[in-house]
Tab-separated table of C-alpha atoms and ligand atoms in Angstrom:
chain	number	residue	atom	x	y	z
A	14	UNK	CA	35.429	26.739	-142.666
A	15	UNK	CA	37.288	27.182	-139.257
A	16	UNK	CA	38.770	30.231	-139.035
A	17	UNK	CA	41.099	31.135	-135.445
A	18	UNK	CA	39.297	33.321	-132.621
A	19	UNK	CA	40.816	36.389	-130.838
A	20	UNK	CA	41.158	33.902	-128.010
A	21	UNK	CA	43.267	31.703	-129.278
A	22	UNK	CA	45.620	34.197	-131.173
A	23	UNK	CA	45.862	35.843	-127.669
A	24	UNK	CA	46.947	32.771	-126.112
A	25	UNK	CA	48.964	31.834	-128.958
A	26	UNK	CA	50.848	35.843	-128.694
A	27	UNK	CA	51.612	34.801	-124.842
A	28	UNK	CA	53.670	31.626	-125.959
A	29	UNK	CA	55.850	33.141	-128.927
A	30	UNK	CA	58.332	35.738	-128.981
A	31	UNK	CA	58.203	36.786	-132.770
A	32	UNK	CA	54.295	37.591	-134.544
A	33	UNK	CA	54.291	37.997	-138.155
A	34	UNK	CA	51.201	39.504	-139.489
A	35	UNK	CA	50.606	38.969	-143.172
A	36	UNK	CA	48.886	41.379	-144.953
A	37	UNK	CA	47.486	41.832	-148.330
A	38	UNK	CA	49.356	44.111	-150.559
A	39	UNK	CA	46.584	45.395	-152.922
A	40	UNK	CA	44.491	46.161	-149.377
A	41	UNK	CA	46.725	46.561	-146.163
A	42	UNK	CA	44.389	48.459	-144.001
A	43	UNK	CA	41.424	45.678	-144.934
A	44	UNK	CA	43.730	43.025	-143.842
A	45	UNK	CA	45.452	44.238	-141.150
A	46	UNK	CA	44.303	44.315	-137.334
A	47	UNK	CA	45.444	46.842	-135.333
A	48	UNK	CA	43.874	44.937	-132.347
A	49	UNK	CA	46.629	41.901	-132.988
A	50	UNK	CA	49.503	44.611	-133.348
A	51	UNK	CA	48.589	46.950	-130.498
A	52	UNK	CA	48.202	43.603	-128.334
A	53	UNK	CA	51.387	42.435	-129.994
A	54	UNK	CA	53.426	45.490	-128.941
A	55	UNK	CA	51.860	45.233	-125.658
A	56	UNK	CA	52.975	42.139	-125.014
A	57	UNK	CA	56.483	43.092	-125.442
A	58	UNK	CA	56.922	40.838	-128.070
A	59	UNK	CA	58.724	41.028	-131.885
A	60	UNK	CA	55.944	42.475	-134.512
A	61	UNK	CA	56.835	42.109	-137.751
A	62	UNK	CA	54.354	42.591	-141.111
A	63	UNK	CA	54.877	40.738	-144.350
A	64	UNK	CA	53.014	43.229	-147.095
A	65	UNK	CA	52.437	39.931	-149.264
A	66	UNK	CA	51.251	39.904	-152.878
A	67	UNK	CA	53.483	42.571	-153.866
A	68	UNK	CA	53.072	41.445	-157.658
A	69	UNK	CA	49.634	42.450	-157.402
A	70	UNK	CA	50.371	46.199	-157.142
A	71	UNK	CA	53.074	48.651	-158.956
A	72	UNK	CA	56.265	48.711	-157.252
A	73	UNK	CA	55.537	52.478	-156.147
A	74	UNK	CA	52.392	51.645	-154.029
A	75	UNK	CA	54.344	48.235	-152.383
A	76	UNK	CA	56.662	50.602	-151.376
A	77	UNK	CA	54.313	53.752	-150.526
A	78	UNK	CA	52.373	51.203	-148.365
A	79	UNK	CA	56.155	50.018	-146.533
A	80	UNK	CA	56.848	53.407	-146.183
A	81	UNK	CA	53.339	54.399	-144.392
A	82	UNK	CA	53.602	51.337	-142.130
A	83	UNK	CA	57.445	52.201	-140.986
A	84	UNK	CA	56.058	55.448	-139.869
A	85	UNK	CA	54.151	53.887	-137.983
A	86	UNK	CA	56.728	52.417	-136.439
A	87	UNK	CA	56.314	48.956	-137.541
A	88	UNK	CA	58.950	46.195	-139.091
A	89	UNK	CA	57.495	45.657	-142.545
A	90	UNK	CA	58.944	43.527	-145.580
A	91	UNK	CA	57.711	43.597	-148.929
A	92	UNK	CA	57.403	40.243	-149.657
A	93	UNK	CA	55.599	38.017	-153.241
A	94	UNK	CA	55.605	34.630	-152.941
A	95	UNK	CA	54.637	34.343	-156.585
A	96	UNK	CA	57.604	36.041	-157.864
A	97	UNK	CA	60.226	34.646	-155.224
A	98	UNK	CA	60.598	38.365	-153.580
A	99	UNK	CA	61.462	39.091	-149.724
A	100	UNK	CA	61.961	35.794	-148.443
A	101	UNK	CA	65.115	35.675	-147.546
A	102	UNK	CA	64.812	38.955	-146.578
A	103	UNK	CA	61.964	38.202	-143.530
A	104	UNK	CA	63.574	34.929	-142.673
A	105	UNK	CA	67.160	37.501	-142.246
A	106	UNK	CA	64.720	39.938	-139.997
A	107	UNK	CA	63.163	37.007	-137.897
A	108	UNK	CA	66.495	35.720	-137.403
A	109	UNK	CA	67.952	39.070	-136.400
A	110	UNK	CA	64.960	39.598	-133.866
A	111	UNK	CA	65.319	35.673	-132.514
A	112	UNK	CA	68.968	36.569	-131.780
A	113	UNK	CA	68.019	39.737	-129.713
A	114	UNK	CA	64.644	38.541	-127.550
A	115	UNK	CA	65.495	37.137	-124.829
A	116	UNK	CA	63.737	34.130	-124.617
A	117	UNK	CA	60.098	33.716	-123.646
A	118	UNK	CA	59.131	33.462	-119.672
A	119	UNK	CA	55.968	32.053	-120.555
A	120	UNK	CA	55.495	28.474	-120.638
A	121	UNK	CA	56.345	27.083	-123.677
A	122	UNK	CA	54.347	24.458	-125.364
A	123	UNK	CA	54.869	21.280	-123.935
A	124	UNK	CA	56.682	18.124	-125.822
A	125	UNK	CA	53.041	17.086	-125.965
A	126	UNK	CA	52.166	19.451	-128.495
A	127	UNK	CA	56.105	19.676	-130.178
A	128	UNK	CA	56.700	15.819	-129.942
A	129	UNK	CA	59.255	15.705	-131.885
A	130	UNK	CA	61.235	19.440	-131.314
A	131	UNK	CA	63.659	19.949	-129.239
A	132	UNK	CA	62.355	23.996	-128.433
A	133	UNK	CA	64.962	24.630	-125.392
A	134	UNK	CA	66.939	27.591	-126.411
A	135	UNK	CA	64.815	28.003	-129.179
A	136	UNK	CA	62.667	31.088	-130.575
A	137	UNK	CA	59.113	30.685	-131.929
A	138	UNK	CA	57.430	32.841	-134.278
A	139	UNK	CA	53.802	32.982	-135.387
A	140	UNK	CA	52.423	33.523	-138.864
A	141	UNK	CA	49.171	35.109	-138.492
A	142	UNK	CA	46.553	37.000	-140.891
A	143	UNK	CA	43.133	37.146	-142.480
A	144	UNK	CA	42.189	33.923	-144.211
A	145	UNK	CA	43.791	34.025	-148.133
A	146	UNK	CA	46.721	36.369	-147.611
A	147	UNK	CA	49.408	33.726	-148.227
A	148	UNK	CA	50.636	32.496	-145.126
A	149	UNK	CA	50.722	29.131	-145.690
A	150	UNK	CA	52.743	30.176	-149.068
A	151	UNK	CA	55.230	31.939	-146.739
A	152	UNK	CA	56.017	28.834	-144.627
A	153	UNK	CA	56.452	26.500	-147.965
A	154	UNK	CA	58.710	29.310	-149.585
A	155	UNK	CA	60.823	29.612	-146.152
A	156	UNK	CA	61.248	26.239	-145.827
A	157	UNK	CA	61.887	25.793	-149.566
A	158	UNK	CA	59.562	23.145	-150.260
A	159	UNK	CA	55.707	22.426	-149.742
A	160	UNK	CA	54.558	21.213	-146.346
A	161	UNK	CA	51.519	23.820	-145.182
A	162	UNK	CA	48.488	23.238	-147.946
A	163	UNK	CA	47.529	26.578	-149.551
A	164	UNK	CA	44.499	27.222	-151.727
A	165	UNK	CA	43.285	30.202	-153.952
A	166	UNK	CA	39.806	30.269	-152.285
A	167	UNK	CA	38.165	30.436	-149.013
A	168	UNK	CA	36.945	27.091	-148.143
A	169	UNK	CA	38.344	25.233	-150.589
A	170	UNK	CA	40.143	22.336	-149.891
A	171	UNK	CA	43.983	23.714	-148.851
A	172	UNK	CA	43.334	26.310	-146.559
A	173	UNK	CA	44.835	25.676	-142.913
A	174	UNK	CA	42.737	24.256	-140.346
A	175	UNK	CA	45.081	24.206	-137.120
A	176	UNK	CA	48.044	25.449	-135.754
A	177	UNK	CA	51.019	23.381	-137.709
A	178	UNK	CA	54.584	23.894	-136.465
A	179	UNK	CA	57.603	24.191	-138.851
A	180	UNK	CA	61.508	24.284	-138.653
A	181	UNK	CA	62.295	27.515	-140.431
A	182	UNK	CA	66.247	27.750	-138.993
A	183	UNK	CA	67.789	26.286	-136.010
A	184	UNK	CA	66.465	27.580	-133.259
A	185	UNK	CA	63.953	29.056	-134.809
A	186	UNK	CA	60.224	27.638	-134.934
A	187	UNK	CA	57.308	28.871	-136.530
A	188	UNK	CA	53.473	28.738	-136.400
A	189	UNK	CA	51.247	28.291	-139.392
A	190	UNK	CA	47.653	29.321	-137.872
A	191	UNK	CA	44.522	28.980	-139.892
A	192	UNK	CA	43.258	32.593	-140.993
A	193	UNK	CA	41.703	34.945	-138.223
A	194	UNK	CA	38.315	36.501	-138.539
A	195	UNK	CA	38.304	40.013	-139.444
A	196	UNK	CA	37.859	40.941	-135.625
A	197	UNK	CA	39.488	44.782	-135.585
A	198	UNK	CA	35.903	46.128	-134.267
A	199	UNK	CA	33.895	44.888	-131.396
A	200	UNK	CA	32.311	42.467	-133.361
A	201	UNK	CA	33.084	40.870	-136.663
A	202	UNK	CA	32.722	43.174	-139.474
A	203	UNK	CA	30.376	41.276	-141.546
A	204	UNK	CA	31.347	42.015	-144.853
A	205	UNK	CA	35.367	41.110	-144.121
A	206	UNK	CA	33.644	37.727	-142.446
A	207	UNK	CA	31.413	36.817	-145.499
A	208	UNK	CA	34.500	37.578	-148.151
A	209	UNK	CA	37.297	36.252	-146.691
A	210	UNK	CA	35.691	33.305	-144.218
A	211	UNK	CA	33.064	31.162	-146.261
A	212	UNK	CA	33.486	29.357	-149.171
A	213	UNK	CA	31.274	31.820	-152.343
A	214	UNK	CA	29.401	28.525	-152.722
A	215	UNK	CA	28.149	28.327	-149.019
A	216	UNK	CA	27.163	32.242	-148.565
A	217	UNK	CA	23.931	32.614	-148.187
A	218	UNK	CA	23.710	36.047	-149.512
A	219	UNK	CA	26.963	36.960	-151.550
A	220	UNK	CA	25.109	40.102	-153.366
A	221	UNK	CA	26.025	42.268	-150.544
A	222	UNK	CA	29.469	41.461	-149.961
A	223	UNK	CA	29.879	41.286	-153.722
A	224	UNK	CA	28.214	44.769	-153.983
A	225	UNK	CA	30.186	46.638	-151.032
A	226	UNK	CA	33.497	44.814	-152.666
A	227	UNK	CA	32.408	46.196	-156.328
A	228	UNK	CA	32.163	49.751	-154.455
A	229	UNK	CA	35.383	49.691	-153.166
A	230	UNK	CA	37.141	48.684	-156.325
A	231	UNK	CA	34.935	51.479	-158.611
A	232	UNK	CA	36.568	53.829	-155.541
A	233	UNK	CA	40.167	53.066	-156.194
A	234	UNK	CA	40.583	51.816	-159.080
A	235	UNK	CA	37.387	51.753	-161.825
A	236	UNK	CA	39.563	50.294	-164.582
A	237	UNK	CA	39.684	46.804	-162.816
A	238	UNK	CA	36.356	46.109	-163.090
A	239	UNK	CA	36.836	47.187	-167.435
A	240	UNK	CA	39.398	44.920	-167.786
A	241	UNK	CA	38.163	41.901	-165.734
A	242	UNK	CA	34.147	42.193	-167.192
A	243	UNK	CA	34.844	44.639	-170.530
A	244	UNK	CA	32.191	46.507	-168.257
A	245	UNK	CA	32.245	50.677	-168.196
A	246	UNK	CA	29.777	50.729	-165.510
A	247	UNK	CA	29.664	52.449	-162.582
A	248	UNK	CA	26.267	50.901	-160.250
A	249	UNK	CA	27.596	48.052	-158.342
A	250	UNK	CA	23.918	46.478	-159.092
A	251	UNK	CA	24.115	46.877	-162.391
A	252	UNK	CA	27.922	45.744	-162.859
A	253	UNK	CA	26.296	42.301	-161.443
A	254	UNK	CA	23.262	42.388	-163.507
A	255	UNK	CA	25.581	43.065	-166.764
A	256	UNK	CA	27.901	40.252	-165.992
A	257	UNK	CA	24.904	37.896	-165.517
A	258	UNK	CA	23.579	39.121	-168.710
A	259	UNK	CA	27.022	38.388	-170.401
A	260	UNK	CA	26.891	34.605	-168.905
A	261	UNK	CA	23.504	34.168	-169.419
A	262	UNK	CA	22.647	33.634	-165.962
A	263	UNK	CA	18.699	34.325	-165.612
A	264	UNK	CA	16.282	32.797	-163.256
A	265	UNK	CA	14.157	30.086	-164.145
A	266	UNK	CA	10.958	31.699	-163.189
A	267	UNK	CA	10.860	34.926	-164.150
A	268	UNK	CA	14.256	35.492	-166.607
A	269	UNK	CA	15.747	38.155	-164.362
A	270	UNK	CA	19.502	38.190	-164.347
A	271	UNK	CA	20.695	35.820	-161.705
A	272	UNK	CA	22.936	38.238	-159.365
A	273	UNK	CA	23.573	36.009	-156.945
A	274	UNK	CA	25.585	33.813	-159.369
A	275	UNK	CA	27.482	36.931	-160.484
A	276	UNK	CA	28.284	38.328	-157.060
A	277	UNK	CA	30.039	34.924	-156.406
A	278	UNK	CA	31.922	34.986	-159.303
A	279	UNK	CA	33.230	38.639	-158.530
A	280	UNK	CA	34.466	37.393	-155.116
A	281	UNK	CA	35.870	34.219	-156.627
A	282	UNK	CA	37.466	36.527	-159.286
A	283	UNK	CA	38.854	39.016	-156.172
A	284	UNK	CA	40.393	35.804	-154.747
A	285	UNK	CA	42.253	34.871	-157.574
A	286	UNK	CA	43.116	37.856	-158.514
A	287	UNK	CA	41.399	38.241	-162.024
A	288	UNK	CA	40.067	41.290	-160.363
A	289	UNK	CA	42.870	43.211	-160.392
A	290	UNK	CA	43.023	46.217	-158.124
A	291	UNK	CA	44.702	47.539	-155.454
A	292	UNK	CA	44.328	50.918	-152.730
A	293	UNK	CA	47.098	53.363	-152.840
A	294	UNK	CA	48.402	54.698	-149.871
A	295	UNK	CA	46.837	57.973	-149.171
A	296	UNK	CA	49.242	60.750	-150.091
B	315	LIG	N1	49.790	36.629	-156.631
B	315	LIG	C1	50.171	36.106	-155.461
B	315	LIG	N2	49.467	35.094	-154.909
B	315	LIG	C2	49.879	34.599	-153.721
B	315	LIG	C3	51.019	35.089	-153.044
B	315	LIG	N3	51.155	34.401	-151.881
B	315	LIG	C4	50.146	33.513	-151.847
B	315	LIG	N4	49.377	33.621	-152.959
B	315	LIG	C5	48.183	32.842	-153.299
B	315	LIG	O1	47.154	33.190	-152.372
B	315	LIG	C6	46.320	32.059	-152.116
B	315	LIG	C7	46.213	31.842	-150.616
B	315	LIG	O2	47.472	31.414	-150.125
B	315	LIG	P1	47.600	30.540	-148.800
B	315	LIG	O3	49.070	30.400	-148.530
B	315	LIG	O4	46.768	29.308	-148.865
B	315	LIG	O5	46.948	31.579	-147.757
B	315	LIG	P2	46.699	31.358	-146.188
B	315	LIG	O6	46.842	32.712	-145.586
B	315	LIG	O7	47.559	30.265	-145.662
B	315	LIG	O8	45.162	30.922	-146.208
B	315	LIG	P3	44.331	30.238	-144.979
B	315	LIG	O9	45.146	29.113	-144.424
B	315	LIG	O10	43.056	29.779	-145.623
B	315	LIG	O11	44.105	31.353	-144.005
B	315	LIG	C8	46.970	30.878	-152.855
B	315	LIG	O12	46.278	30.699	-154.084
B	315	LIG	C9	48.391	31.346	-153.101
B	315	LIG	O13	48.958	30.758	-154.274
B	315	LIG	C10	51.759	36.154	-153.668
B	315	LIG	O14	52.758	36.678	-153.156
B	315	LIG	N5	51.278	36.625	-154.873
B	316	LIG	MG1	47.028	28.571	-144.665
């Protein structure tokens, strides 16, 4: 699946005067790039974060993690797309910000690429994030109806494949952008790119990712792993052994638990949430 390069969400930064980062609630600093909001900053231009999937945690740690990130310094809205929660609220704080920027000096996108918009005088704001955190979701719910495909999965069919352009007020434009690779280091941190940027299907190892996931879950919050798989186990191996067992997924040749299959259902099952956990905000 195509996910956008640094490159281009550079490039995209230099043409837009509002960035909103969308971030997972149940793991903000996993989904979050520092690299995008430092550059962001730098640039002078609006940086706000949508902390999305707020259902998916207790209200205390949606607002611990809001809390944390305003320390920071940052613009952050709680926001659940599931539940109907923040919209109007972001759509209020991107219109407060488009009223106060000055508008962009950089050359805007040409009627080439807006045929049809009339972008004098007008803001635009990006929607940018790791693949699966709901931005696509965002645009549909601040429109108020369904125009940007969204899907549960990586790499199956609904995820965003190019830059798509919506209405969200007058004068006010946004971005839908296909996810970003997890690109906060040097290089791309392999696990982040095998979870959140290939299909489970098409990874050629998912034990690893699975197994470095299943770590990180037993860390914060063991119970989630008990309630998804009825599983009190605390090996990451063995969790995917067990859960093979339970399916009765064996290899042909030698009737030794197929782990592979089980890693990709545990990273389907983070996807769609039947793995429910979440990371506190440290105290
Ligand atoms: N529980 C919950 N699920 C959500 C929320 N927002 C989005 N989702 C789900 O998360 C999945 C991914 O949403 P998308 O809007 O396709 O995410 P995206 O960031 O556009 O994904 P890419 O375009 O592939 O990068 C979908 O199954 C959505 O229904 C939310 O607030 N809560
Ligand atoms: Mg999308």
């Amino acid at each position: 699946m195509r996910a956008i390069s640094w490159d281009s969400i550079k490039r995209m930064i230099d043409r837009v005067d509002i960035v909103v980062e969308v971030i997972d609630a149940r793991e903000p600093e996993y989904t979050r790039s520092r690299r995008l909001e430092d550059y962001t900053l730098k640039s002078k231009k609006v940086m706000i974060i949508a902390l999305n999937k707020c259902d998916l945690v207790p209200e205390h740690v949606a607002y611990g993690w809001v809390k944390r990130l305003s320390d920071e310094g940052l613009i952050c809205v709680p926001t659940s797309i599931k539940v109907g929660r923040g919209i109007d609220r972001l759509r209020g704080v991107m219109l407060k910000y488009a009223r106060d920027t000055p508008l962009n000096p950089q050359p805007r996108p040409s009627y080439i690429d807006l045929p049809r918009i009339r972008y004098r005088g007008s803001r635009l704001a990006m929607l940018v994030g790791y693949p699966k955190t709901g931005k696509s979701s965002i645009i549909n719910a601040l429109k108020r109806r369904h125009g940007a495909s969204t899907s549960p999965v990586p790499g199956t069919p609904g995820y965003t494949r190019g830059m798509q352009i919506f209405k969200i007020a007058s004068h006010l434009y946004m971005y839908d952008t296909p996810g970003m690779l997890p690109i906060d280091l040097e290089h791309v941190d392999p696990i982040a790119y095998a979870l959140r940027c290939n299909a489970p299907e098409e990874l050629r190892d998912p034990v690893e990712p699975a197994l470095r996931l299943i770590e990180r879950i037993l860390a914060n919050n063991p119970d989630a792993i008990r309630d998804a798989y009825g599983l009190s186990i605390t090996d990451p191996y063995k969790v995917l052994e067990h859960i093979a067992i339970k399916r009765g997924w064996f290899y042909k040749s030698d009737k030794e638990p197929l782990v592979e299959e089980a890693a990709r259902a545990v990273i389907r099952d983070y996807h769609t949430a039947r793995l429910n956990f979440y990371i506190p905000p440290p105290p």
